[in-house]
Every structure is written in structure tokens, then in C-alpha cells.
Short mmCIF file of C-alpha atoms in Angstrom, two decimals:
data_model
loop_
_atom_site.label_atom_id
_atom_site.label_comp_id
_atom_site.label_asym_id
_atom_site.label_seq_id
_atom_site.Cartn_x
_atom_site.Cartn_y
_atom_site.Cartn_z
CA MET A 380 -44.52 22.06 20.98
CA THR A 381 -45.74 18.86 19.35
CA GLY A 382 -44.34 19.85 15.96
CA LEU A 383 -40.94 20.54 17.46
CA ARG A 384 -40.76 16.91 18.59
CA PHE A 385 -40.60 15.80 14.96
CA VAL A 386 -37.59 18.05 14.33
CA ALA A 387 -35.78 16.43 17.26
CA ALA A 388 -36.71 12.91 16.12
CA GLY A 389 -35.51 13.78 12.61
CA MET A 390 -32.15 14.91 13.97
CA VAL A 391 -31.72 11.54 15.68
CA PHE A 392 -32.71 9.75 12.46
CA PHE A 393 -30.09 11.54 10.36
CA PHE A 394 -27.48 11.18 13.10
CA HIS A 395 -27.80 7.39 12.91
CA ALA A 396 -28.08 7.52 9.12
CA ALA A 397 -24.63 9.11 9.06
CA TYR A 398 -23.18 5.95 10.60
CA GLU A 399 -24.61 3.82 7.76
CA ASN A 400 -22.00 5.38 5.42
CA LEU A 401 -24.46 5.69 2.57
CA PHE A 402 -22.34 8.17 0.58
CA ALA A 403 -19.55 6.63 -1.50
CA ASP A 404 -17.97 10.05 -2.03
CA PRO A 405 -15.78 10.66 1.07
CA SER A 406 -16.32 14.41 0.90
CA ALA A 407 -20.11 14.04 0.73
CA GLN A 408 -20.04 11.54 3.59
CA GLY A 409 -17.83 13.92 5.56
CA VAL A 410 -20.21 16.82 5.03
CA PHE A 411 -23.21 14.69 5.98
CA MET A 412 -21.48 13.42 9.11
CA GLY A 413 -20.33 16.93 9.99
CA ILE A 414 -23.86 18.35 9.76
CA PHE A 415 -25.54 15.62 11.80
CA SER A 416 -22.74 14.45 14.12
CA GLN A 417 -24.33 16.40 16.96
CA GLY A 418 -27.92 15.53 16.03
CA GLY A 419 -28.34 12.43 18.15
CA TRP A 420 -27.10 13.93 21.39
CA THR A 421 -29.14 17.09 20.78
CA GLY A 422 -32.36 15.27 19.87
CA VAL A 423 -32.27 12.99 22.89
CA GLY A 424 -31.46 15.89 25.21
CA PHE A 425 -34.42 17.76 23.79
CA PHE A 426 -36.79 14.87 24.57
CA PHE A 427 -35.49 14.53 28.13
CA ILE A 428 -36.01 18.22 28.87
CA LEU A 429 -39.37 18.24 27.07
CA SER A 430 -40.61 15.32 29.17
CA GLY A 431 -40.08 17.27 32.38
CA PHE A 432 -41.62 20.39 30.87
CA VAL A 433 -44.79 18.81 29.49
CA LEU A 434 -45.47 16.55 32.45
CA THR A 435 -45.21 19.53 34.78
CA TRP A 436 -47.33 21.69 32.49
CA SER A 437 -50.09 19.10 32.23
CA ALA A 438 -50.07 17.89 35.85
CA ARG A 439 -53.31 18.44 37.75
CA PRO A 440 -53.89 18.48 41.53
CA THR A 441 -56.76 16.01 41.08
CA ASP A 442 -54.50 13.41 39.50
CA THR A 443 -53.10 10.46 41.46
CA THR A 444 -49.72 8.78 41.34
CA THR A 445 -51.15 5.44 40.20
CA ARG A 446 -53.14 7.06 37.38
CA PHE A 447 -50.04 8.93 36.26
CA TRP A 448 -47.90 5.79 36.26
CA ARG A 449 -50.63 3.92 34.39
CA ARG A 450 -50.74 6.51 31.60
CA ARG A 451 -46.97 6.64 31.30
CA PHE A 452 -46.65 2.86 31.13
CA LEU A 453 -49.36 2.54 28.48
CA LYS A 454 -47.94 5.44 26.49
CA VAL A 455 -44.45 3.95 26.32
CA TYR A 456 -44.41 0.22 26.87
CA PRO A 457 -46.73 -1.13 24.13
CA ASN A 458 -44.74 0.72 21.45
CA HIS A 459 -41.52 -0.50 23.03
CA LEU A 460 -42.79 -4.09 23.17
CA VAL A 461 -43.79 -4.14 19.50
CA THR A 462 -40.46 -2.77 18.27
CA TYR A 463 -38.54 -4.92 20.77
CA VAL A 464 -40.13 -8.13 19.48
CA ILE A 465 -39.53 -7.13 15.85
CA ALA A 466 -35.91 -6.12 16.50
CA LEU A 467 -35.25 -9.35 18.41
CA ALA A 468 -36.84 -11.44 15.66
CA LEU A 469 -34.72 -9.74 13.00
CA LEU A 470 -31.54 -10.33 14.99
CA LEU A 471 -32.33 -14.02 15.41
CA ALA A 472 -33.41 -14.37 11.78
CA THR A 473 -30.12 -12.93 10.55
CA GLY A 474 -28.05 -15.21 12.78
CA VAL A 475 -26.87 -12.58 15.26
CA ALA A 476 -26.11 -13.98 18.70
CA VAL A 477 -28.30 -12.40 21.39
CA ASP A 478 -27.20 -12.35 25.01
CA LEU A 479 -30.09 -13.55 27.19
CA GLY A 480 -29.20 -11.12 29.99
CA ASP A 481 -29.20 -8.18 27.59
CA ALA A 482 -32.52 -9.30 26.13
CA ILE A 483 -34.09 -9.44 29.60
CA LEU A 484 -32.71 -6.05 30.61
CA ASN A 485 -34.04 -4.53 27.39
CA LEU A 486 -37.46 -6.12 27.80
CA PHE A 487 -37.85 -4.55 31.24
CA LEU A 488 -36.15 -1.25 30.29
CA LEU A 489 -33.20 -1.65 32.64
CA GLN A 490 -30.38 -1.57 30.09
CA SER A 491 -29.24 1.99 30.82
CA TRP A 492 -28.18 1.02 34.32
CA SER A 493 -25.37 -1.06 32.84
CA PRO A 494 -22.04 0.64 32.01
CA SER A 495 -21.55 -1.81 29.14
CA LEU A 496 -22.19 -0.13 25.79
CA ALA A 497 -23.03 -3.52 24.26
CA THR A 498 -25.85 -3.92 26.78
CA GLU A 499 -27.14 -0.36 26.42
CA VAL A 500 -27.57 -0.62 22.64
CA SER A 501 -28.59 -4.27 22.33
CA ILE A 502 -31.85 -5.47 20.69
CA ASN A 503 -33.41 -2.12 19.61
CA PRO A 504 -30.46 0.22 20.28
CA VAL A 505 -32.47 3.41 20.76
CA ALA A 506 -34.64 1.92 23.53
CA TRP A 507 -31.93 2.79 26.06
CA SER A 508 -33.52 6.24 26.39
CA LEU A 509 -36.81 4.64 27.48
CA SER A 510 -34.86 3.06 30.31
CA VAL A 511 -33.88 6.57 31.37
CA GLU A 512 -37.42 7.87 30.93
CA ALA A 513 -38.70 5.08 33.17
CA LEU A 514 -36.80 6.65 36.07
CA PHE A 515 -38.25 10.05 35.14
CA TYR A 516 -41.78 8.72 35.32
CA LEU A 517 -41.27 6.76 38.53
CA SER A 518 -39.78 9.77 40.29
CA PHE A 519 -42.01 12.49 38.82
CA PRO A 520 -44.59 12.42 41.64
CA PHE A 521 -41.72 13.11 44.06
CA TRP A 522 -40.10 15.84 41.95
CA ILE A 523 -43.34 17.69 41.23
CA ARG A 524 -43.98 18.14 44.95
CA LEU A 525 -40.53 19.64 45.41
CA VAL A 526 -40.67 21.86 42.34
CA ARG A 527 -44.06 23.27 43.30
CA ARG A 528 -42.69 24.31 46.68
CA ILE A 529 -40.03 26.55 45.12
CA PRO A 530 -41.03 30.22 45.35
CA ALA A 531 -41.53 31.82 41.94
CA SER A 532 -38.76 34.32 42.70
CA ARG A 533 -36.22 31.49 43.08
CA LEU A 534 -37.12 29.31 40.10
CA TRP A 535 -34.45 30.81 37.85
CA ALA A 536 -31.80 30.33 40.54
CA PHE A 537 -32.61 26.62 40.72
CA ALA A 538 -32.67 26.30 36.93
CA ILE A 539 -29.29 28.00 36.56
CA GLY A 540 -27.91 25.80 39.32
CA ILE A 541 -28.92 22.64 37.43
CA MET A 542 -27.42 24.02 34.22
CA ALA A 543 -24.15 24.56 36.09
CA VAL A 544 -24.18 21.02 37.48
CA VAL A 545 -24.65 19.63 33.96
CA TRP A 546 -21.49 21.44 32.92
CA LEU A 547 -19.62 19.91 35.86
CA VAL A 548 -20.59 16.33 35.02
CA PRO A 549 -17.91 15.88 32.29
CA PHE A 550 -15.23 16.91 34.78
CA ALA A 551 -16.47 14.35 37.30
CA ALA A 552 -16.49 11.68 34.58
CA HIS A 553 -12.70 11.84 34.37
CA LEU A 554 -12.57 10.13 37.76
CA LEU A 555 -13.86 6.96 36.06
CA PRO A 556 -11.71 4.40 34.17
CA SER A 557 -10.32 5.66 30.86
CA GLU A 558 -10.68 2.30 29.07
CA PRO A 559 -12.22 0.68 27.08
CA LYS A 560 -13.07 3.26 24.45
CA PRO A 561 -16.03 2.92 22.04
CA PHE A 562 -15.38 3.23 18.31
CA PHE A 563 -17.10 6.63 18.07
CA ALA A 564 -15.63 8.53 21.02
CA PRO A 565 -12.30 9.55 22.52
CA ILE A 566 -13.62 8.90 26.04
CA SER A 567 -14.18 5.54 27.72
CA GLU A 568 -17.41 3.57 27.85
CA TRP A 569 -17.53 4.30 31.58
CA GLN A 570 -17.27 8.04 31.00
CA PHE A 571 -19.79 7.99 28.16
CA TRP A 572 -22.24 6.04 30.34
CA PHE A 573 -21.81 8.42 33.27
CA ILE A 574 -22.29 11.59 31.20
CA TYR A 575 -24.91 10.52 28.68
CA VAL A 576 -26.67 7.28 29.62
CA LEU A 577 -26.82 6.83 33.41
CA PRO A 578 -30.45 7.60 34.38
CA PRO A 579 -29.74 9.60 37.60
CA MET A 580 -27.45 11.92 35.62
CA ARG A 581 -30.11 12.56 32.98
CA VAL A 582 -32.64 13.40 35.71
CA LEU A 583 -30.88 16.78 35.64
CA ASP A 584 -32.31 17.42 32.14
CA PHE A 585 -35.75 16.25 33.26
CA VAL A 586 -35.90 18.44 36.36
CA LEU A 587 -34.58 21.40 34.36
CA GLY A 588 -37.58 20.98 32.04
CA MET A 589 -39.86 20.91 35.07
CA LEU A 590 -38.38 24.15 36.37
CA LEU A 591 -38.76 25.88 33.01
CA ALA A 592 -42.42 24.84 32.90
CA GLN A 593 -42.94 26.42 36.32
CA ILE A 594 -41.13 29.54 35.16
CA VAL A 595 -43.53 29.95 32.23
CA LEU A 596 -46.58 29.06 34.36
CA LYS A 597 -45.59 31.52 37.08
CA LYS A 598 -45.00 34.25 34.47
CA LYS A 599 -41.29 34.51 35.19
CA TRP A 600 -40.28 33.85 31.58
CA ILE A 601 -37.77 36.30 30.11
CA ASN A 602 -39.78 36.70 26.85
CA LEU A 603 -37.04 35.26 24.67
CA GLY A 604 -38.48 34.78 21.18
CA ILE A 605 -38.46 31.55 19.18
CA LEU A 606 -35.98 32.76 16.55
CA PRO A 607 -33.37 34.00 19.08
CA ALA A 608 -33.80 30.75 21.01
CA MET A 609 -33.26 28.76 17.80
CA GLY A 610 -30.14 30.82 17.20
CA LEU A 611 -28.81 29.81 20.61
CA VAL A 612 -29.47 26.15 19.76
CA VAL A 613 -27.40 26.56 16.59
CA VAL A 614 -24.57 28.04 18.67
CA GLY A 615 -24.79 25.15 21.12
CA TYR A 616 -24.83 22.73 18.19
CA VAL A 617 -21.63 24.18 16.73
CA LEU A 618 -19.85 24.87 20.03
CA PRO A 619 -18.61 21.27 20.54
CA HIS A 620 -16.10 21.80 17.75
CA VAL A 621 -14.11 24.12 20.03
CA LEU A 622 -14.58 22.20 23.29
CA PRO A 623 -13.50 18.76 24.53
CA TRP A 624 -15.61 15.97 23.01
CA GLU A 625 -17.34 14.98 26.24
CA PHE A 626 -19.07 18.38 26.50
CA GLN A 627 -20.94 17.85 23.23
CA LEU A 628 -23.02 15.03 24.70
CA VAL A 629 -25.17 17.17 26.98
CA ALA A 630 -23.54 20.34 28.27
CA THR A 631 -23.31 22.51 25.15
CA THR A 632 -26.97 22.19 24.20
CA VAL A 633 -28.75 21.85 27.56
CA VAL A 634 -29.19 25.61 28.07
CA PRO A 635 -30.33 26.55 24.53
CA LEU A 636 -32.68 23.54 24.31
CA ALA A 637 -34.32 24.44 27.63
CA LEU A 638 -34.75 28.04 26.47
CA LEU A 639 -36.16 26.95 23.09
CA ILE A 640 -38.76 24.67 24.69
CA ALA A 641 -39.88 27.44 27.03
CA ALA A 642 -39.94 29.99 24.19
CA VAL A 643 -42.12 27.74 22.00
CA ALA A 644 -44.47 27.02 24.92
CA ALA A 645 -44.81 30.72 25.70
CA ALA A 646 -45.58 31.44 22.03
CA ASP A 647 -48.21 28.71 22.01
CA VAL A 648 -49.88 30.08 25.14
CA GLU A 649 -49.90 33.63 23.81
CA GLY A 650 -50.96 32.63 20.30
CA ARG A 651 -47.84 34.10 18.72
CA TRP A 652 -46.22 32.84 15.51
CA SER A 653 -44.52 29.45 15.58
CA PRO A 654 -43.11 27.44 12.64
CA PHE A 655 -44.04 24.20 14.40
CA ARG A 656 -47.82 24.65 14.72
CA SER A 657 -49.07 23.64 11.26
CA ARG A 658 -51.36 20.64 10.93
CA THR A 659 -48.62 18.66 9.16
CA MET A 660 -46.02 19.42 11.82
CA VAL A 661 -48.42 18.49 14.61
CA TRP A 662 -49.22 15.18 12.89
CA LEU A 663 -45.53 14.43 12.43
CA GLY A 664 -44.96 15.35 16.07
CA ASP A 665 -47.70 12.94 17.13
CA ILE A 666 -45.93 10.02 15.44
CA SER A 667 -42.44 11.11 16.57
CA PHE A 668 -42.26 8.64 19.47
CA ALA A 669 -43.01 5.76 17.13
CA LEU A 670 -40.54 7.23 14.61
CA TYR A 671 -37.85 7.29 17.28
CA LEU A 672 -38.40 3.61 18.11
CA TRP A 673 -38.56 2.47 14.46
CA HIS A 674 -35.82 4.49 12.85
CA ARG A 675 -32.71 2.51 13.80
CA ILE A 676 -34.35 -0.76 12.73
CA THR A 677 -35.45 0.75 9.41
CA LEU A 678 -32.09 2.32 8.68
CA TYR A 679 -30.03 -0.79 9.28
CA TYR A 680 -32.25 -3.46 7.76
CA GLY A 681 -33.53 -1.20 5.01
CA ASN A 682 -29.99 -0.46 3.92
CA GLN A 683 -29.14 -4.17 4.04
CA LEU A 684 -32.13 -5.00 1.82
CA LEU A 685 -30.94 -2.40 -0.67
CA GLY A 686 -27.47 -3.92 -0.82
CA GLY A 687 -25.81 -2.62 2.31
CA GLY A 688 -23.22 -0.57 0.47
CA SER A 689 -22.41 3.02 -0.30
CA TRP A 690 -23.96 4.98 -3.12
CA SER A 691 -23.30 7.86 -5.46
CA THR A 692 -24.38 11.14 -3.92
CA PRO A 693 -27.72 11.41 -5.80
CA ALA A 694 -28.50 7.73 -5.11
CA ALA A 695 -27.56 8.09 -1.44
CA ILE A 696 -29.93 11.04 -1.10
CA GLY A 697 -32.65 8.93 -2.71
CA VAL A 698 -31.96 6.01 -0.35
CA LEU A 699 -32.12 8.39 2.61
CA ALA A 700 -35.45 9.78 1.42
CA LEU A 701 -36.81 6.27 0.87
CA LEU A 702 -35.75 5.02 4.31
CA PHE A 703 -37.11 8.16 5.95
CA GLY A 704 -40.42 7.72 4.16
CA VAL A 705 -40.64 4.05 5.17
CA THR A 706 -39.88 5.02 8.76
CA ILE A 707 -42.68 7.59 8.74
CA LEU A 708 -45.09 5.02 7.32
CA LEU A 709 -44.20 2.42 9.95
CA SER A 710 -44.40 5.09 12.63
CA TRP A 711 -47.89 6.09 11.55
CA LEU A 712 -49.01 2.45 11.61
CA LEU A 713 -47.63 1.96 15.11
CA PHE A 714 -49.23 5.19 16.27
CA LYS A 715 -52.60 4.47 14.70
CA PHE A 716 -52.96 0.78 15.55
CA VAL A 717 -51.08 0.52 18.86
CA GLU A 718 -50.38 3.83 20.58
CA GLN A 719 -53.71 5.56 19.94
CA PRO A 720 -56.01 2.60 20.71
CA VAL A 721 -54.11 1.72 23.89
CA MET A 722 -54.23 5.28 25.19
CA LYS A 723 -57.89 5.68 24.26
CA ASN A 724 -59.11 2.43 25.76
CA TRP A 725 -56.88 1.77 28.75
CA ALA A 726 -54.93 4.89 29.77
CA SER A 727 -57.63 5.95 32.24
CA PRO A 728 -59.54 3.83 34.75
CA ARG A 729 -62.90 2.55 33.53
CA ARG A 730 -64.89 4.95 35.71
CA THR A 731 -62.93 7.93 34.44
CA ARG A 732 -63.48 6.91 30.82
CA ALA A 733 -67.20 6.74 31.51
CA GLU A 734 -67.20 10.27 32.95
CA PRO A 735 -65.96 12.66 30.24
CA GLN A 736 -66.28 15.62 32.58
CA ALA A 737 -63.58 14.27 34.88
CA GLN A 738 -60.30 16.17 34.64
CA VAL A 739 -57.29 13.96 34.07
CA THR A 740 -53.70 14.59 33.04
CA PRO A 741 -53.09 14.48 29.28
CA ALA A 742 -50.94 11.67 27.99
CA GLY A 743 -47.92 13.92 27.52
CA THR A 744 -44.95 13.40 25.23
CA GLY A 745 -43.78 9.83 25.59
CA VAL A 746 -40.06 10.53 25.00
#
């Protein structure tokens, strides 16, 4: 599944690239936006479900809550801190006013609890999802106890129940104020926050991933193949065009993404074919967390350094390729010189590091 993480991170990259308006030709820009307009919501939803799946898959009875929290903190926070400091420095260097309250909330990964869009996307805009993941990690020791108590015969019933609740969330959001509206959506900031950003709502994705992991572990998987599962993701990706806008944020892709993650995991376990298992894809998947944190910074400031305008279609494709390549390079550097050393040297207690035979939970997925 590691290689699949890169695909999801790439979708988020090109989703945000679409908002840079790199293509001077309106038709080319329209096509680019049309292809990737769903990419951001889909990529983030994938990571939320994957987190629940992988943490459940890798959990061991011998692990402790404090060790788990330690690994999660060291997996996520150092990368966040590096990109936070760089993003903040760039904002200050370019004369952008920074709200002190927003900066503090971002530093401590609390920004997603605010219904203000300006707060959620301040400093390094994409770090809002880490704020959501922080709740996942804090509550995982509680959820894993509950999920493990569910009889194997009832796992699918619980999973389907959560899928149904996700589809009900947009209806409940209409009870919230209908103003103000963000520039990119026909719903209000309150409704967007409730459906897409509010951490307790996204716990639904996380727990769904946990249930799917148990389904595969308990051999209750329906043997859906990778290609059919990918086909369902494509359907979910296109479906928002015939449904109200608020359903495209989470609801239309939550079921196919959950099925795809389980299908890829089952293929990995059984040694069946997977397009995401090559050495290159695994390496790209390894740096995908760093790529996610870097990409918005690289896109915006990279485009500004290149002139900040729109380009002919061939030039715009070249700019996209250049910015993507720079993002991959920066991601590798962050992975190699921050993420890997931190996890290797401090993710486990000293005694555990000195005893290689001890069984501990793998580091997992990050986001």
C-alpha cells in the first residue's frame, strides 16, 4: 500500500496546482481543473482511511499507549515543525501579515477545530489535516479496543453503518449558517468545516479504515480485485458532477476508497499483482508524507519565482513538471535528513532500541 500513498499525494498536488492558474489558455485550464477538481478531497480522504487501516493492521498486543503516541508524534511533528517554520518565514519575508493566534494554533496542530477557513489554512495550509490526524492518534488506543471486540460476523454491518453516516453528514450540515461562503464552494465556511475539516467528523473515515483492516485480518474480505476497486474509485470521482457539491467532499469517494485500500492490502498479503509495489513506487510512497507537507509551499512560491503568471500550454506543462520535481527533491531531503533519523533514533524507548528482538508497532503511514 505504500506506493498507493504517492498516487494520493500526487492527486492533492495537482488539485492545488489547478488553483495556481498556470495555463493561459482558458480551455486548457478548464480541462486541467476539471480533471483534478476532485483530487484534493479524494487524496485527503484516502489518507484518513489509510491511517485507520494501517494502524490497526500493525497494532500489536505487546504495544503500549505511550509508545504508540511517542511514535506517532515523532513521525508527524518534526516534519510539520520544519515546514511550519519555513512557511512562516516565507510569509514574513514577503510582507504577509500573520495572525499570532493562527500561528499558535498551527504550531500546536489545533487549527482544524476552528470554523474559520482563514485559520484552517494559515501558515502551511495543508497542515490542517495533521490537526485532524492528531485526534486520530490520541483516540486510537480507545478505538482499537472497541473495534477488536466486534465479532467477525458483524464487521461489515458496522462498516456499512459508518458509510451510511458519512452520507448523512452533508444533510446535517444544512442546519448550520449558510454564510459566509468561501471563494471555491457554493456552501458556507461553517458547512465546509463541518463536513470536511472538523476532526470528530473525519474520525468516521479513520474508524472505517480500522474496520476494513479487521475485515481483511479476520478473512471476511469479499475478494474484490484491485482493478474493479479502482474502477469504483473512478465512478466515485466522477459522481460529484451529478450530485450536490457538498457530497463531493467525502461521501462520494469514501466507499470506493475504503474498498480500494482493502483490495490492495489483500493483494499484498496474498502476493498477487499490484501496480503499486515496484521499488520506485514504494520509494515515492515513503516520501509522500513529506511531499504532502511541502507541495503547497513549493507550488505557490515556486510559481512566484518563475513570474507568477499564466503560461502557454507547453510552458505550463513544463512549469508543472519542474515544480513537481522540486517538490519530490525537497520531500526526499526532509525524509532522509529529518523523518528517517528521528524515527530511527527516537521513535522507540532506549531499551527497546537496544533489544532488536523486541516486537514493536511499525511507524505506520503518517498521514
